[in-house]
């Protein structure tokens, strides 16, 4: 199929399909006139790339498992994909912990400066904070 049909069937733009190809996430063949040609499996391949991107993976994280994204039964999901997801979950958990810590410090500081302001502290009731 041509790139336009692949874009239509995956609800992606042609530009996105080209980007996936340039990044090494998607392969095409060239017809005699130079048009990109994709096989039927490319539809599922692009849809799986989009799921990974929506789930927070970067192109660089996806690239090593690209060949495993072709349509295959769920029971045959590669251990590399499982590791990829586990790594992403671990990364997200770490970011959540760091952000929780930052939020808690900001909330504590907010309580202190509100209390200072209410007591006419160093900035006074109408002074800058």
PDB file of C-alpha atoms in Angstrom:
ATOM      1  CA  UNK A   1       0.000   0.000   0.000  1.00  0.00           C
ATOM      2  CA  UNK A   2       1.092   3.567  -0.562  1.00  0.00           C
ATOM      3  CA  UNK A   3       1.954   5.928   2.267  1.00  0.00           C
ATOM      4  CA  UNK A   4      -1.319   7.843   1.908  1.00  0.00           C
ATOM      5  CA  UNK A   5      -3.387   4.709   2.444  1.00  0.00           C
ATOM      6  CA  UNK A   6      -1.281   3.711   5.448  1.00  0.00           C
ATOM      7  CA  UNK A   7      -1.758   7.187   6.898  1.00  0.00           C
ATOM      8  CA  UNK A   8      -5.507   6.996   6.349  1.00  0.00           C
ATOM      9  CA  UNK A   9      -5.835   3.522   7.877  1.00  0.00           C
ATOM     10  CA  UNK A  10      -3.805   4.459  10.962  1.00  0.00           C
ATOM     11  CA  UNK A  11      -5.227   7.962  11.380  1.00  0.00           C
ATOM     12  CA  UNK A  12      -1.718   9.401  11.109  1.00  0.00           C
ATOM     13  CA  UNK A  13      -0.476  12.062   8.783  1.00  0.00           C
ATOM     14  CA  UNK A  14       1.835  11.190   5.914  1.00  0.00           C
ATOM     15  CA  UNK A  15       4.421  13.347   7.654  1.00  0.00           C
ATOM     16  CA  UNK A  16       4.212  11.171  10.791  1.00  0.00           C
ATOM     17  CA  UNK A  17       4.641   7.991   8.730  1.00  0.00           C
ATOM     18  CA  UNK A  18       7.722   9.495   7.066  1.00  0.00           C
ATOM     19  CA  UNK A  19       9.053  10.491  10.476  1.00  0.00           C
ATOM     20  CA  UNK A  20       8.646   6.941  11.797  1.00  0.00           C
ATOM     21  CA  UNK A  21      10.499   5.657   8.760  1.00  0.00           C
ATOM     22  CA  UNK A  22      13.317   8.223   9.089  1.00  0.00           C
ATOM     23  CA  UNK A  23      13.716   7.327  12.768  1.00  0.00           C
ATOM     24  CA  UNK A  24      14.082   3.649  11.926  1.00  0.00           C
ATOM     25  CA  UNK A  25      10.764   2.593  13.447  1.00  0.00           C
ATOM     26  CA  UNK A  26       9.098   1.595  10.177  1.00  0.00           C
ATOM     27  CA  UNK A  27      10.377   0.017   6.997  1.00  0.00           C
ATOM     28  CA  UNK A  28       9.139   0.505   3.461  1.00  0.00           C
ATOM     29  CA  UNK A  29      10.141  -0.637   0.029  1.00  0.00           C
ATOM     30  CA  UNK A  30      10.350   1.611  -2.995  1.00  0.00           C
ATOM     31  CA  UNK A  31       8.356   0.960  -6.116  1.00  0.00           C
ATOM     32  CA  UNK A  32       9.835   1.482  -9.570  1.00  0.00           C
ATOM     33  CA  UNK A  33       8.675   5.080  -9.555  1.00  0.00           C
ATOM     34  CA  UNK A  34      10.192   5.706  -6.106  1.00  0.00           C
ATOM     35  CA  UNK A  35       6.971   5.661  -4.092  1.00  0.00           C
ATOM     36  CA  UNK A  36       7.096   4.166  -0.623  1.00  0.00           C
ATOM     37  CA  UNK A  37       5.309   0.830  -0.444  1.00  0.00           C
ATOM     38  CA  UNK A  38       4.167  -0.740   2.821  1.00  0.00           C
ATOM     39  CA  UNK A  39       2.853  -4.220   3.431  1.00  0.00           C
ATOM     40  CA  UNK A  40      -0.356  -4.989   5.321  1.00  0.00           C
ATOM     41  CA  UNK A  41       1.526  -5.579   8.593  1.00  0.00           C
ATOM     42  CA  UNK A  42       2.589  -1.915   8.584  1.00  0.00           C
ATOM     43  CA  UNK A  43      -0.892  -0.902   9.761  1.00  0.00           C
ATOM     44  CA  UNK A  44      -0.577  -2.849  13.013  1.00  0.00           C
ATOM     45  CA  UNK A  45       3.058  -1.798  13.305  1.00  0.00           C
ATOM     46  CA  UNK A  46       2.185   1.924  13.170  1.00  0.00           C
ATOM     47  CA  UNK A  47      -0.699   1.464  15.600  1.00  0.00           C
ATOM     48  CA  UNK A  48       1.634  -0.212  18.093  1.00  0.00           C
ATOM     49  CA  UNK A  49       4.200   2.564  17.702  1.00  0.00           C
ATOM     50  CA  UNK A  50       1.464   5.091  18.475  1.00  0.00           C
ATOM     51  CA  UNK A  51       0.451   3.157  21.607  1.00  0.00           C
ATOM     52  CA  UNK A  52       4.039   3.134  22.824  1.00  0.00           C
ATOM     53  CA  UNK A  53       4.417   6.857  22.182  1.00  0.00           C
ATOM     54  CA  UNK A  54       1.131   7.603  23.987  1.00  0.00           C
ATOM     55  CA  UNK A  55       2.401   5.505  26.898  1.00  0.00           C
ATOM     56  CA  UNK A  56       5.380   7.815  27.288  1.00  0.00           C
ATOM     57  CA  UNK A  57       8.093   5.979  25.387  1.00  0.00           C
ATOM     58  CA  UNK A  58      10.554   7.912  23.266  1.00  0.00           C
ATOM     59  CA  UNK A  59      11.578   7.011  19.742  1.00  0.00           C
ATOM     60  CA  UNK A  60      14.981   5.960  21.081  1.00  0.00           C
ATOM     61  CA  UNK A  61      13.335   3.637  23.601  1.00  0.00           C
ATOM     62  CA  UNK A  62      11.077   2.103  20.940  1.00  0.00           C
ATOM     63  CA  UNK A  63      13.734   1.586  18.268  1.00  0.00           C
ATOM     64  CA  UNK A  64      15.360  -1.529  19.842  1.00  0.00           C
ATOM     65  CA  UNK A  65      12.040  -3.412  19.899  1.00  0.00           C
ATOM     66  CA  UNK A  66      10.761  -2.219  16.521  1.00  0.00           C
ATOM     67  CA  UNK A  67      11.041  -5.620  14.866  1.00  0.00           C
ATOM     68  CA  UNK A  68       8.870  -7.132  17.583  1.00  0.00           C
ATOM     69  CA  UNK A  69       5.974  -4.765  16.882  1.00  0.00           C
ATOM     70  CA  UNK A  70       4.669  -6.690  13.898  1.00  0.00           C
ATOM     71  CA  UNK A  71       1.310  -8.363  14.297  1.00  0.00           C
ATOM     72  CA  UNK A  72       1.717 -11.457  16.441  1.00  0.00           C
ATOM     73  CA  UNK A  73      -0.419 -13.298  18.953  1.00  0.00           C
ATOM     74  CA  UNK A  74      -0.439 -11.770  22.430  1.00  0.00           C
ATOM     75  CA  UNK A  75       1.126 -14.920  23.878  1.00  0.00           C
ATOM     76  CA  UNK A  76       4.250 -14.288  21.809  1.00  0.00           C
ATOM     77  CA  UNK A  77       5.032 -10.854  23.188  1.00  0.00           C
ATOM     78  CA  UNK A  78       8.778 -10.565  23.408  1.00  0.00           C
ATOM     79  CA  UNK A  79      10.577 -10.399  26.749  1.00  0.00           C
ATOM     80  CA  UNK A  80      12.283  -7.230  25.464  1.00  0.00           C
ATOM     81  CA  UNK A  81       8.919  -5.479  25.225  1.00  0.00           C
ATOM     82  CA  UNK A  82       8.070  -6.575  28.759  1.00  0.00           C
ATOM     83  CA  UNK A  83      11.426  -5.207  29.972  1.00  0.00           C
ATOM     84  CA  UNK A  84      10.787  -1.989  28.057  1.00  0.00           C
ATOM     85  CA  UNK A  85       7.472  -1.497  29.844  1.00  0.00           C
ATOM     86  CA  UNK A  86       8.932  -2.427  33.236  1.00  0.00           C
ATOM     87  CA  UNK A  87      11.709   0.096  32.729  1.00  0.00           C
ATOM     88  CA  UNK A  88       9.179   2.796  31.802  1.00  0.00           C
ATOM     89  CA  UNK A  89       7.029   2.008  34.843  1.00  0.00           C
ATOM     90  CA  UNK A  90      10.110   2.216  37.083  1.00  0.00           C
ATOM     91  CA  UNK A  91      11.078   5.550  35.512  1.00  0.00           C
ATOM     92  CA  UNK A  92       7.565   6.958  35.991  1.00  0.00           C
ATOM     93  CA  UNK A  93       7.461   5.769  39.608  1.00  0.00           C
ATOM     94  CA  UNK A  94      10.769   7.556  40.255  1.00  0.00           C
ATOM     95  CA  UNK A  95       9.494  10.752  38.650  1.00  0.00           C
ATOM     96  CA  UNK A  96       6.295  10.570  40.712  1.00  0.00           C
ATOM     97  CA  UNK A  97       8.341  10.191  43.907  1.00  0.00           C
ATOM     98  CA  UNK A  98      10.533  13.167  42.970  1.00  0.00           C
ATOM     99  CA  UNK A  99       7.542  15.329  42.064  1.00  0.00           C
ATOM    100  CA  UNK A 100       5.745  14.332  45.259  1.00  0.00           C
ATOM    101  CA  UNK A 101       8.782  15.450  47.228  1.00  0.00           C
ATOM    102  CA  UNK A 102       8.917  18.792  45.391  1.00  0.00           C
ATOM    103  CA  UNK A 103       5.179  19.302  45.892  1.00  0.00           C
ATOM    104  CA  UNK A 104       5.430  18.560  49.611  1.00  0.00           C
ATOM    105  CA  UNK A 105       8.293  21.056  50.022  1.00  0.00           C
ATOM    106  CA  UNK A 106       6.362  23.711  48.106  1.00  0.00           C
ATOM    107  CA  UNK A 107       3.233  23.118  50.199  1.00  0.00           C
ATOM    108  CA  UNK A 108       5.266  23.407  53.404  1.00  0.00           C
ATOM    109  CA  UNK A 109       6.880  26.625  52.227  1.00  0.00           C
ATOM    110  CA  UNK A 110       3.474  27.983  51.217  1.00  0.00           C
ATOM    111  CA  UNK A 111       2.112  27.289  54.711  1.00  0.00           C
ATOM    112  CA  UNK A 112       5.078  29.118  56.255  1.00  0.00           C
ATOM    113  CA  UNK A 113       4.812  32.233  54.085  1.00  0.00           C
ATOM    114  CA  UNK A 114       1.023  32.418  54.446  1.00  0.00           C
ATOM    115  CA  UNK A 115       1.414  32.192  58.205  1.00  0.00           C
ATOM    116  CA  UNK A 116       4.136  34.892  58.122  1.00  0.00           C
ATOM    117  CA  UNK A 117       1.910  37.146  56.081  1.00  0.00           C
ATOM    118  CA  UNK A 118      -1.072  36.561  58.366  1.00  0.00           C
ATOM    119  CA  UNK A 119       1.071  37.495  61.371  1.00  0.00           C
ATOM    120  CA  UNK A 120       2.434  40.625  59.682  1.00  0.00           C
ATOM    121  CA  UNK A 121       5.782  38.876  59.341  1.00  0.00           C
ATOM    122  CA  UNK A 122       8.826  39.989  57.386  1.00  0.00           C
ATOM    123  CA  UNK A 123       6.800  41.102  54.373  1.00  0.00           C
ATOM    124  CA  UNK A 124       3.774  42.652  56.121  1.00  0.00           C
ATOM    125  CA  UNK A 125       0.142  42.085  55.166  1.00  0.00           C
ATOM    126  CA  UNK A 126       0.378  43.963  51.865  1.00  0.00           C
ATOM    127  CA  UNK A 127       4.076  43.598  51.013  1.00  0.00           C
ATOM    128  CA  UNK A 128       5.620  41.462  48.253  1.00  0.00           C
ATOM    129  CA  UNK A 129       6.233  37.762  48.782  1.00  0.00           C
TER     130      UNK A 129
END
